[in-house]
Coordinates of C-alpha atoms and ligand atoms in Angstrom, one line a residue:
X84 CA 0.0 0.0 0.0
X85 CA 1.3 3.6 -0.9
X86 CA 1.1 5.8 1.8
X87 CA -1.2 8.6 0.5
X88 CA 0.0 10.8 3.2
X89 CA 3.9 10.6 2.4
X90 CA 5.4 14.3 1.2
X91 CA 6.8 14.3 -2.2
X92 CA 8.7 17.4 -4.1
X93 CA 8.7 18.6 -7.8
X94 CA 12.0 20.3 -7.4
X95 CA 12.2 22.4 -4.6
X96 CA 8.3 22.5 -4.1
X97 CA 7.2 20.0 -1.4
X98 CA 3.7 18.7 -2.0
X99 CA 2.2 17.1 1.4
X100 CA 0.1 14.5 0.1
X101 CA 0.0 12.0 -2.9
X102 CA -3.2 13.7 -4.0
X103 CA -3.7 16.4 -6.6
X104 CA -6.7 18.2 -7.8
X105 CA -7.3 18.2 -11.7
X106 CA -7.1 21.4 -13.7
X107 CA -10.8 21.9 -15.1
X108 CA -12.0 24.9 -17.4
X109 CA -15.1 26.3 -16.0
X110 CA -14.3 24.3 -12.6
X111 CA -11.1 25.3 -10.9
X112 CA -11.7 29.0 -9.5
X113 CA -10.4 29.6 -6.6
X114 CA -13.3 28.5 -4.7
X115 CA -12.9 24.7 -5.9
X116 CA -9.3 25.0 -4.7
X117 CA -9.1 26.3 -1.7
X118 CA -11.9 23.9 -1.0
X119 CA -9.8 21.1 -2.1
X120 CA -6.6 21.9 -0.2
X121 CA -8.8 21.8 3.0
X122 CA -10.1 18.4 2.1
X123 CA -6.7 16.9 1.4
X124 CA -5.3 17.6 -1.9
X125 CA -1.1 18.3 -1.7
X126 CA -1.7 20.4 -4.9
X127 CA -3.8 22.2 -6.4
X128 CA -4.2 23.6 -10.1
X129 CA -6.0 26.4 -12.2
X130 CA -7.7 26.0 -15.3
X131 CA -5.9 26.1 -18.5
X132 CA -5.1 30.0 -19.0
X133 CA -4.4 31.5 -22.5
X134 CA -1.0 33.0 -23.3
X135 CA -2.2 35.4 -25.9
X136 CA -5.1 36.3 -23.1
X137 CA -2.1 37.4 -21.3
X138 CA -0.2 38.6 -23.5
X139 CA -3.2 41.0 -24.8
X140 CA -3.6 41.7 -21.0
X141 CA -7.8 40.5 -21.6
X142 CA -9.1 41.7 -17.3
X143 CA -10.7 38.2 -17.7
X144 CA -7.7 36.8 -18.3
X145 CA -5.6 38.3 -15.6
X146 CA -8.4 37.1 -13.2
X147 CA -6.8 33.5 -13.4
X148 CA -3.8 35.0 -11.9
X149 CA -5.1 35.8 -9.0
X150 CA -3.8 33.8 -6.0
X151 CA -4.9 33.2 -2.3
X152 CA -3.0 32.5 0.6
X153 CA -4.2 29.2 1.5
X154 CA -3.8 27.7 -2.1
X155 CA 0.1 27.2 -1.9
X156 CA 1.5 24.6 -3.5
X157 CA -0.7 26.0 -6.3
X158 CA 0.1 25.2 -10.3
X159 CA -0.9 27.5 -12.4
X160 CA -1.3 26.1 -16.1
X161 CA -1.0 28.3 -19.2
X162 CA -1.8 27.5 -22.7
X163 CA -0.2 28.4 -26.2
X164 CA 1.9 27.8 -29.1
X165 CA 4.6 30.2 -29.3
X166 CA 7.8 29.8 -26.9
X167 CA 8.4 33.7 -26.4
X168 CA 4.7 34.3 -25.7
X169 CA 4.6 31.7 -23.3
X170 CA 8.2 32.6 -21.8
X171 CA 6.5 35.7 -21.0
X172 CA 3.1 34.8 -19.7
X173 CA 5.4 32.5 -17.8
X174 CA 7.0 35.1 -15.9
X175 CA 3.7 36.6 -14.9
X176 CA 2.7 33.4 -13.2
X177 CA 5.4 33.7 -11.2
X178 CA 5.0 37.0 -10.4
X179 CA 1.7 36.0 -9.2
X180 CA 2.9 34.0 -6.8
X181 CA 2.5 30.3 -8.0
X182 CA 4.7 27.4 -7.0
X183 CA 4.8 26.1 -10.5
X184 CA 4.0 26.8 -14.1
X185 CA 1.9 24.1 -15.5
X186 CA 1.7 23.5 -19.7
X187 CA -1.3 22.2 -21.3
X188 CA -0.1 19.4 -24.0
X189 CA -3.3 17.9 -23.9
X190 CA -6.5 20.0 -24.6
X191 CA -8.8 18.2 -27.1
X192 CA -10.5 21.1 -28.0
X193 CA -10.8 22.2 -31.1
X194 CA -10.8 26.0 -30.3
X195 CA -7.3 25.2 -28.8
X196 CA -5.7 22.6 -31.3
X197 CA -6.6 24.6 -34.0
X198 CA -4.0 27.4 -32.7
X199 CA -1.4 25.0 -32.5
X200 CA -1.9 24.7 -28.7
X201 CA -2.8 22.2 -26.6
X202 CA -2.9 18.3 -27.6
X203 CA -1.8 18.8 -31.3
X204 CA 1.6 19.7 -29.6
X205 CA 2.0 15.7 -28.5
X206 CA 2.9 15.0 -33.0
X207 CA 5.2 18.0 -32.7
X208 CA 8.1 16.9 -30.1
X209 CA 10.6 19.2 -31.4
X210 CA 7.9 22.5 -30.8
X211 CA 6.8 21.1 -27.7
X212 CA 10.1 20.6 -26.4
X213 CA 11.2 24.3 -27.5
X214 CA 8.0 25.4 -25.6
X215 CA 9.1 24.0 -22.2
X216 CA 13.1 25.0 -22.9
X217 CA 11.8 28.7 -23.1
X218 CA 9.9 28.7 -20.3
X219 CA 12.2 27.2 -18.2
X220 CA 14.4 30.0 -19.0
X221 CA 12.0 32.1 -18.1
X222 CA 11.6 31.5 -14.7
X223 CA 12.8 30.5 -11.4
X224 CA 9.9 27.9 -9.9
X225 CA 9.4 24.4 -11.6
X226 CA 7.7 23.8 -15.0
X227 CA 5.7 20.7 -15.3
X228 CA 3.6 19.6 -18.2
X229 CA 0.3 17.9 -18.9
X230 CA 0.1 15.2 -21.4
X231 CA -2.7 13.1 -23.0
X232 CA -1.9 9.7 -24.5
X233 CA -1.6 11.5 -28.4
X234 CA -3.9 12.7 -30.9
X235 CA -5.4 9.4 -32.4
X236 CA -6.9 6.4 -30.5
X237 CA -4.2 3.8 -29.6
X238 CA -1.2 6.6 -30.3
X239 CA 1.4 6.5 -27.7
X240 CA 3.3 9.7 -28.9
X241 CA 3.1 10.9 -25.0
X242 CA 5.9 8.0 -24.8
X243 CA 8.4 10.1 -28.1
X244 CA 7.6 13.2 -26.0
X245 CA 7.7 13.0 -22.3
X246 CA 11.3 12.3 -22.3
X247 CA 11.7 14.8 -24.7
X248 CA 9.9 17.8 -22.4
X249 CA 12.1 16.1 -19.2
X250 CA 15.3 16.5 -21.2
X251 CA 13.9 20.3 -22.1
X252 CA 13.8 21.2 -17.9
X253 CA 10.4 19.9 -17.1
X254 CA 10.3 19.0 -13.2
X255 CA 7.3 16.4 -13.7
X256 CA 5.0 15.2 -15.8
X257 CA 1.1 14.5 -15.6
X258 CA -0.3 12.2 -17.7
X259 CA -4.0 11.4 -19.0
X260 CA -3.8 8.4 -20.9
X261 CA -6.4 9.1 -23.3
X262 CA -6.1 10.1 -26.8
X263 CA -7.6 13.6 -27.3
X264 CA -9.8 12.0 -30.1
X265 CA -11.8 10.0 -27.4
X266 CA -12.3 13.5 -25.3
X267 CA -13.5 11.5 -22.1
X268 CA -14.8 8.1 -23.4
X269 CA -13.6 4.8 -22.9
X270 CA -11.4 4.2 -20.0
X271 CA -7.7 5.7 -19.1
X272 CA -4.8 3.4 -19.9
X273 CA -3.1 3.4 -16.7
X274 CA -0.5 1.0 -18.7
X275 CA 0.9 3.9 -20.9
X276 CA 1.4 5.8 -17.2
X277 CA 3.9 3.0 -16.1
X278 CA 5.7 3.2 -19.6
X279 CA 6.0 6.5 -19.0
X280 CA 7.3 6.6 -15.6
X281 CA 9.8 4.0 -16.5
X282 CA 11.4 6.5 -19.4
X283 CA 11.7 9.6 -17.2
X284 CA 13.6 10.5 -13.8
X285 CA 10.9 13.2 -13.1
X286 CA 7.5 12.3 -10.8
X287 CA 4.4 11.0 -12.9
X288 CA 1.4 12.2 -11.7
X289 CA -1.4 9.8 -12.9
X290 CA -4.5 11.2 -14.2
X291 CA -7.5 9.6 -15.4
X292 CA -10.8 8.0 -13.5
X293 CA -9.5 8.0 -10.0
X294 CA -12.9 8.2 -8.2
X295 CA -12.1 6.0 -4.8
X296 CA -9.3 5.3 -2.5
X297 CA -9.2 1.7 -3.9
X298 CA -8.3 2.8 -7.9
X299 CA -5.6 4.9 -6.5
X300 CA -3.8 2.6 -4.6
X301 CA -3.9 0.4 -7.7
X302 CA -2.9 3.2 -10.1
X303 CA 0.0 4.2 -7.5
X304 CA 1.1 0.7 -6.7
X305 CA 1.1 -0.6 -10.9
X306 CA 2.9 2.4 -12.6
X307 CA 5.0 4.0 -10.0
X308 CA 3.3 7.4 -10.3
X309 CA 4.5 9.6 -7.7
X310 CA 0.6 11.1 -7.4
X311 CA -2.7 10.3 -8.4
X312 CA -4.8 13.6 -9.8
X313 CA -8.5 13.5 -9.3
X314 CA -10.6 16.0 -11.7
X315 CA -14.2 14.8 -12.1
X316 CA -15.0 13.0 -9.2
X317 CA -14.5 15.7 -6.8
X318 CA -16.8 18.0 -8.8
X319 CA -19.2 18.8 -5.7
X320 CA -18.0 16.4 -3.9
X321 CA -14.5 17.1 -1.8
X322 CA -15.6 14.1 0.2
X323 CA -14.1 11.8 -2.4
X324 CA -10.7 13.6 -1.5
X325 CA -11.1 12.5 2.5
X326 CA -12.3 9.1 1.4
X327 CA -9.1 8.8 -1.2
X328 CA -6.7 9.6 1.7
X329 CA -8.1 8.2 4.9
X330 CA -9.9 5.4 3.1
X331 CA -12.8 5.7 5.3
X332 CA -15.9 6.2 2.8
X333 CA -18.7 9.0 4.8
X334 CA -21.4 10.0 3.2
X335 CA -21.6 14.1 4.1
X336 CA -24.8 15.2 5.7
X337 CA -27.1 17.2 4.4
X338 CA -26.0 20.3 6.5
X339 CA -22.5 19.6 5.4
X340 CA -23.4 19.5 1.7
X341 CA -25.5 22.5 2.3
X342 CA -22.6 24.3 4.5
X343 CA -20.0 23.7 1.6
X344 CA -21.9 25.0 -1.2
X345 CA -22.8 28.2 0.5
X346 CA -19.2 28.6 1.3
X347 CA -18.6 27.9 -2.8
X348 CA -21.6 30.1 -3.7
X349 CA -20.1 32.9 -1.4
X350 CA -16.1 32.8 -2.6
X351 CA -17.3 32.4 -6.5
X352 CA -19.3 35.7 -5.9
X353 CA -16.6 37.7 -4.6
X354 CA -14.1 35.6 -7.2
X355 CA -16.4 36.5 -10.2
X356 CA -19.0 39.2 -9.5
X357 CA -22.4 38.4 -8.8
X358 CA -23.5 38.5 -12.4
X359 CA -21.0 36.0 -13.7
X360 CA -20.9 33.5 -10.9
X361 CA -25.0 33.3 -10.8
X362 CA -24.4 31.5 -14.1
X363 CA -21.3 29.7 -13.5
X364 CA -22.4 28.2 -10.9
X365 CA -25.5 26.3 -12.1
X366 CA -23.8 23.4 -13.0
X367 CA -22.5 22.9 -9.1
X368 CA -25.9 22.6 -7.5
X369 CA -26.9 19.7 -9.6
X370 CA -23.1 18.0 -8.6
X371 CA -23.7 19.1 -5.0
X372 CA -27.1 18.0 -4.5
X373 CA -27.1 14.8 -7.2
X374 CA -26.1 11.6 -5.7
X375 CA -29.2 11.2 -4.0
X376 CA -28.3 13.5 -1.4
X377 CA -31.0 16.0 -2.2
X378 CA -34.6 15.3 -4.3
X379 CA -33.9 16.3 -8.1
X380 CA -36.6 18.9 -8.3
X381 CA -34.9 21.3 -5.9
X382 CA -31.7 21.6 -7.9
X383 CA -34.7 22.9 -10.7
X384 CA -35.7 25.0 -8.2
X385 CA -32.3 26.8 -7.6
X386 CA -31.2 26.8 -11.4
X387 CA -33.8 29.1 -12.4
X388 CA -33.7 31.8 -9.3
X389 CA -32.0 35.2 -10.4
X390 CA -29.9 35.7 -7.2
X391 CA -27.6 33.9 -5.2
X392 CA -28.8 35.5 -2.0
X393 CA -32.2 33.8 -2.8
X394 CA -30.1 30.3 -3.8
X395 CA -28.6 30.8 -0.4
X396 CA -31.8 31.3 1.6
X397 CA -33.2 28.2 -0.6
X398 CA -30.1 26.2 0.7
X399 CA -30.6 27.1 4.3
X400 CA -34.5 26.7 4.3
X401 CA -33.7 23.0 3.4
X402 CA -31.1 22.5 5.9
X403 CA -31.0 24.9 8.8
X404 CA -28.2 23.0 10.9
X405 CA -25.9 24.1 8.2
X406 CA -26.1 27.9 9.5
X407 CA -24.1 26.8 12.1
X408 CA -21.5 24.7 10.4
X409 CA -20.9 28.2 8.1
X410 CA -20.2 30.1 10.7
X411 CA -17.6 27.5 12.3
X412 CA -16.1 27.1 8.6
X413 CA -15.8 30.8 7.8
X414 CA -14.2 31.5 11.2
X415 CA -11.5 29.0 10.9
X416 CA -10.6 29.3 7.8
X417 CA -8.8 33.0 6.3
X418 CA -11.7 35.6 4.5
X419 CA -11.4 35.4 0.8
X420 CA -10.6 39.4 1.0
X421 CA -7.5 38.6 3.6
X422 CA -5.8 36.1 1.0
X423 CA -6.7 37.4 -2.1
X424 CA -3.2 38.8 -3.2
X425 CA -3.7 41.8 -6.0
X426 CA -1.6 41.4 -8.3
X427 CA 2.0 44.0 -8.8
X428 CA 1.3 46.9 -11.1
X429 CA 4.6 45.4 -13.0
X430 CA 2.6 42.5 -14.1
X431 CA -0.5 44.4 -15.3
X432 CA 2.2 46.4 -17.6
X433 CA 2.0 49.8 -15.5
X434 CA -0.8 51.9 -14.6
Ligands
FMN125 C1 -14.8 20.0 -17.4 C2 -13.4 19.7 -17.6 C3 -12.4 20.6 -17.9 C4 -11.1 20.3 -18.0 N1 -10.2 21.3 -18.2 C5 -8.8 21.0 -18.2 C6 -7.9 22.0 -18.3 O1 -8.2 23.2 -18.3 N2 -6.5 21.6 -18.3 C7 -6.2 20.3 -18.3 O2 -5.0 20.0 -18.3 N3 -7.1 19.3 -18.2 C8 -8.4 19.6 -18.2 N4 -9.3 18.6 -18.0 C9 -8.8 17.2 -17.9 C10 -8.7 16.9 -16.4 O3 -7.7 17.6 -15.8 C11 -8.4 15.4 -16.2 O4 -7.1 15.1 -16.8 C12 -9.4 14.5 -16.8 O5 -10.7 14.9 -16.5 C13 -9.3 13.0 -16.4 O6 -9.4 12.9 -15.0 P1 -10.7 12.4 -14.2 O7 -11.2 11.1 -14.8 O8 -10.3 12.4 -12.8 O9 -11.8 13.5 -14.5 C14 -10.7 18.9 -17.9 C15 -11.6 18.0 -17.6 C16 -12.9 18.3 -17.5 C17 -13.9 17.2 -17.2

C-alpha cells in the first residue's frame, strides 16, 4: 500500500500528500481549490489559461492569476503555441505567486488545437520541447507539463515526447492516458502511465478516473506514479478527497453539503462578481445536490432563481443546521478578501 500521506517534491516545491486536484476549465476557481486543499489535496491547479489572453492583457484573463494565501502549493497552467509568448506569460505566473508553471499538452478542444496549442503539440516533439526550454528560461519555480496519451486512438506519442519535455527542464510530468480524439470516453490506460514513468527521472502524476481510494492505490502501486490527480469526481464532492486519503468512505450530511456549497456560492461571488458566478455556478448545485443527497426537483428549483442571496436562503431553508457549520467554517478558515493577493502593477504592464 502507498502511503497517500507521504510528502513528495517537484523540485524544490514540497507537495504534502500523494493527491492532486485536476485542472478543469469552467471548474477550478479559486473556490474549488481552496476547497480542495482543505479536504486533502497536496496540490492544487488552475484552469488552463491563455498566453495570448495574457499577452493581450484580456481583465478576464488576468483574473486567473489571482492567487490566495491558503492555495500554496498552487500550479498554475497556461496554454499556447509560441515559446516567447509563453516565456513571458510564464514570468507573470510567477510573479503571481504560483509554486509552478503548468503547460497544457493535452487540450482536445478544437478552439485550442486549431491554434497549435494544446494536444496537437503531443505530433510536434521538437515544438513542444522548444515550448518548455523557453519557459524554463523564463523562470525561477518548476515547469511541469500535462500530457494526454496523443492525438489518435491507440497513439502512444506521449511516450516520443515526455522524455523529450524532461530533457527540455520539465520538473514532472502528468499524464491522462487518453487520446484527445476519445475526449473522455472509454477508459484511461493506466498501462501507458507505467511506460512513462519507466522512461523519465521526473514524478508522474497519474490522471484519469481515480474516483475512490481503492483505484488509487492500484494506479500508484502498478505504474510507480509519484501522485494520483482527481478531476471529475471531486466536482461537488471534496468528500471523495477524504475518502481517497483516509480510506474511510462517509457519506456528508445534508447540512455539510449544504454548508459547503454556501461557502462555494459565497467565494465564487466575490471571485467572479455576482452577475458572472449566478451562471457559473448552475452546473454545481446539480453535482452538489445529485447523488441522492438531495430530491432532483430542488436543484430545478435553484437553477432558475435570479440571485444567489435567494439560492442561499433556498439552501438554508432546506437545511437549517448548516447555518451553524458556516459560521464554524468561515471563522476558521482566512476571509477570501484577507488572502486574495492583488496582483503588482509590473505584471499588469504599468498603470
Ligand atoms: C470540465 C473539464 C475541464 C477540463 N479542463 C482541463 C484544463 O483546463 N486543463 C487540463 O490540463 N485538463 C483539463 N481537463 C482534464 C482533467 O484535468 C483530467 O485530466 C481528466 O478529467 C481526467 O481525470 P478524471 O477522470 O479524474 O476526471 C478537464 C476535464 C474536465 C472534465
Amino acid at each position: 500500500m502507498v502511503d497517500l500521506r507521504q510528502p513528495w517534491s517537484i523540485g524544490p516545491v514540497e507537495i504534502p500528500t500523494r493527491l492532486v486536484l485536476a485542472p478543469m476549465a469552467g471548474v477550478s476557481v479559486q473556490a474549488f481549490r481552496r476547497q480542495g486543499r482543505r479536504f486533502g489535496a497536496g496540490l492544487v491547479c488552475s484552469e488552463m489559461v491563455s498566453c495570448a489572453g495574457i499577452e493581450h492583457r484580456n481583465e478576464r484573463t488576468l483574473g486567473y492569476l489571482r492567487v490566495a494565501s491558503d492555495e500554496h502549493p498552487l500550479a498554475i497552467q497556461l496554454f499556447g503555441s509560441d515559446p516567447r509568448t509563453m516565456g513571458e506569460a510564464a514570468r507573470m505566473v510567477e510573479a503571481a505567486g504560483a509554486d509552478l508553471v503548468d503547460l497544457n499538452f493535452g487540450c482536445p478542444v478544437k478552439k485550442v488545437t486549431k491554434t497549435g496549442a494544446g494536444a496537437t503539440l503531443l505530433e510536434d516533439p521538437g515544438h513542444a520541447a522548444a515550448i518548455v526550454a523557453a519557459i524554463v528560461d523564463a523562470v525561477e519555480i518548476p515547469v511541469s507539463v500535462k500530457l494526454r496519451r496523443g492525438l489518435r486512438n491507440g497513439a502512444r506519442d506521449c511516450l516520443v515526447v515526455g522524455p523529450r519535455l524532461v530533457e527540455a527542464g520539465a520538473s514532472s510530468l502528468t499524464l491522462h492516458p487518453r487520446s484527445a480524439q476519445q475526449m473522455y470516453t472509454g477508459e484511461a490506460d493506466h498501462a501507458l502511465t507505467a511506460e512513462l514513468v519507466g522512461l523519465v527521472d521526473v514524478p508522474v502524476v497519474a490522471s484519469g478516473d481515480i474516483t475512490s481510494r481503492a483505484k488509487a492505490q492500484a494506479v500508484l502501486a502498478t505504474t510507480g506514479a509519484a501522485a494520483v490527480m482527481v478531476g471529475r469526481a471531486a466536482q461537488g464532492n471534496p468528500w471523495v478527497l477524504e475518502e481517497i486519503l483516509e480510506g474511510t468512505r462517509r457519506e456528508p450530511s445534508r447540512e455539510e453539503v449544504v454548508a459547503e456549497l454556501v461557502l462555494f456560492v459565497r467565494e465564487t461571488v466575490r471571485e467572479l462578481g455576482e452577475r458572472r458566478a449566478s451562471g457559473f455556478l448552475k452546473k454545481f448545485y446539480g453535482w452538489y445536490l445529485g447523488q441522492g443527497r438531495f430530491p432532483r426537483p430542488f436543484k430545478q428549483e435553484l437553477v432558475v432563481l435570479d440571485s444567489t442571496e435567494e439560492v442561499e436562503r433556498r439552501l438554508i431553508a432546506a437545511a437549517p443546521g448548516a447555518l451553524e457549520l458556516i459560521d464554524r467554517l468561515e471563522a476558521e478558515i482566512p476571509s477570501g478578501d484577507d488572502v486574495t493577493l492583488e496582483l503588482p502593477i509590473s505584471v499588469y504592464g504599468g498603470g
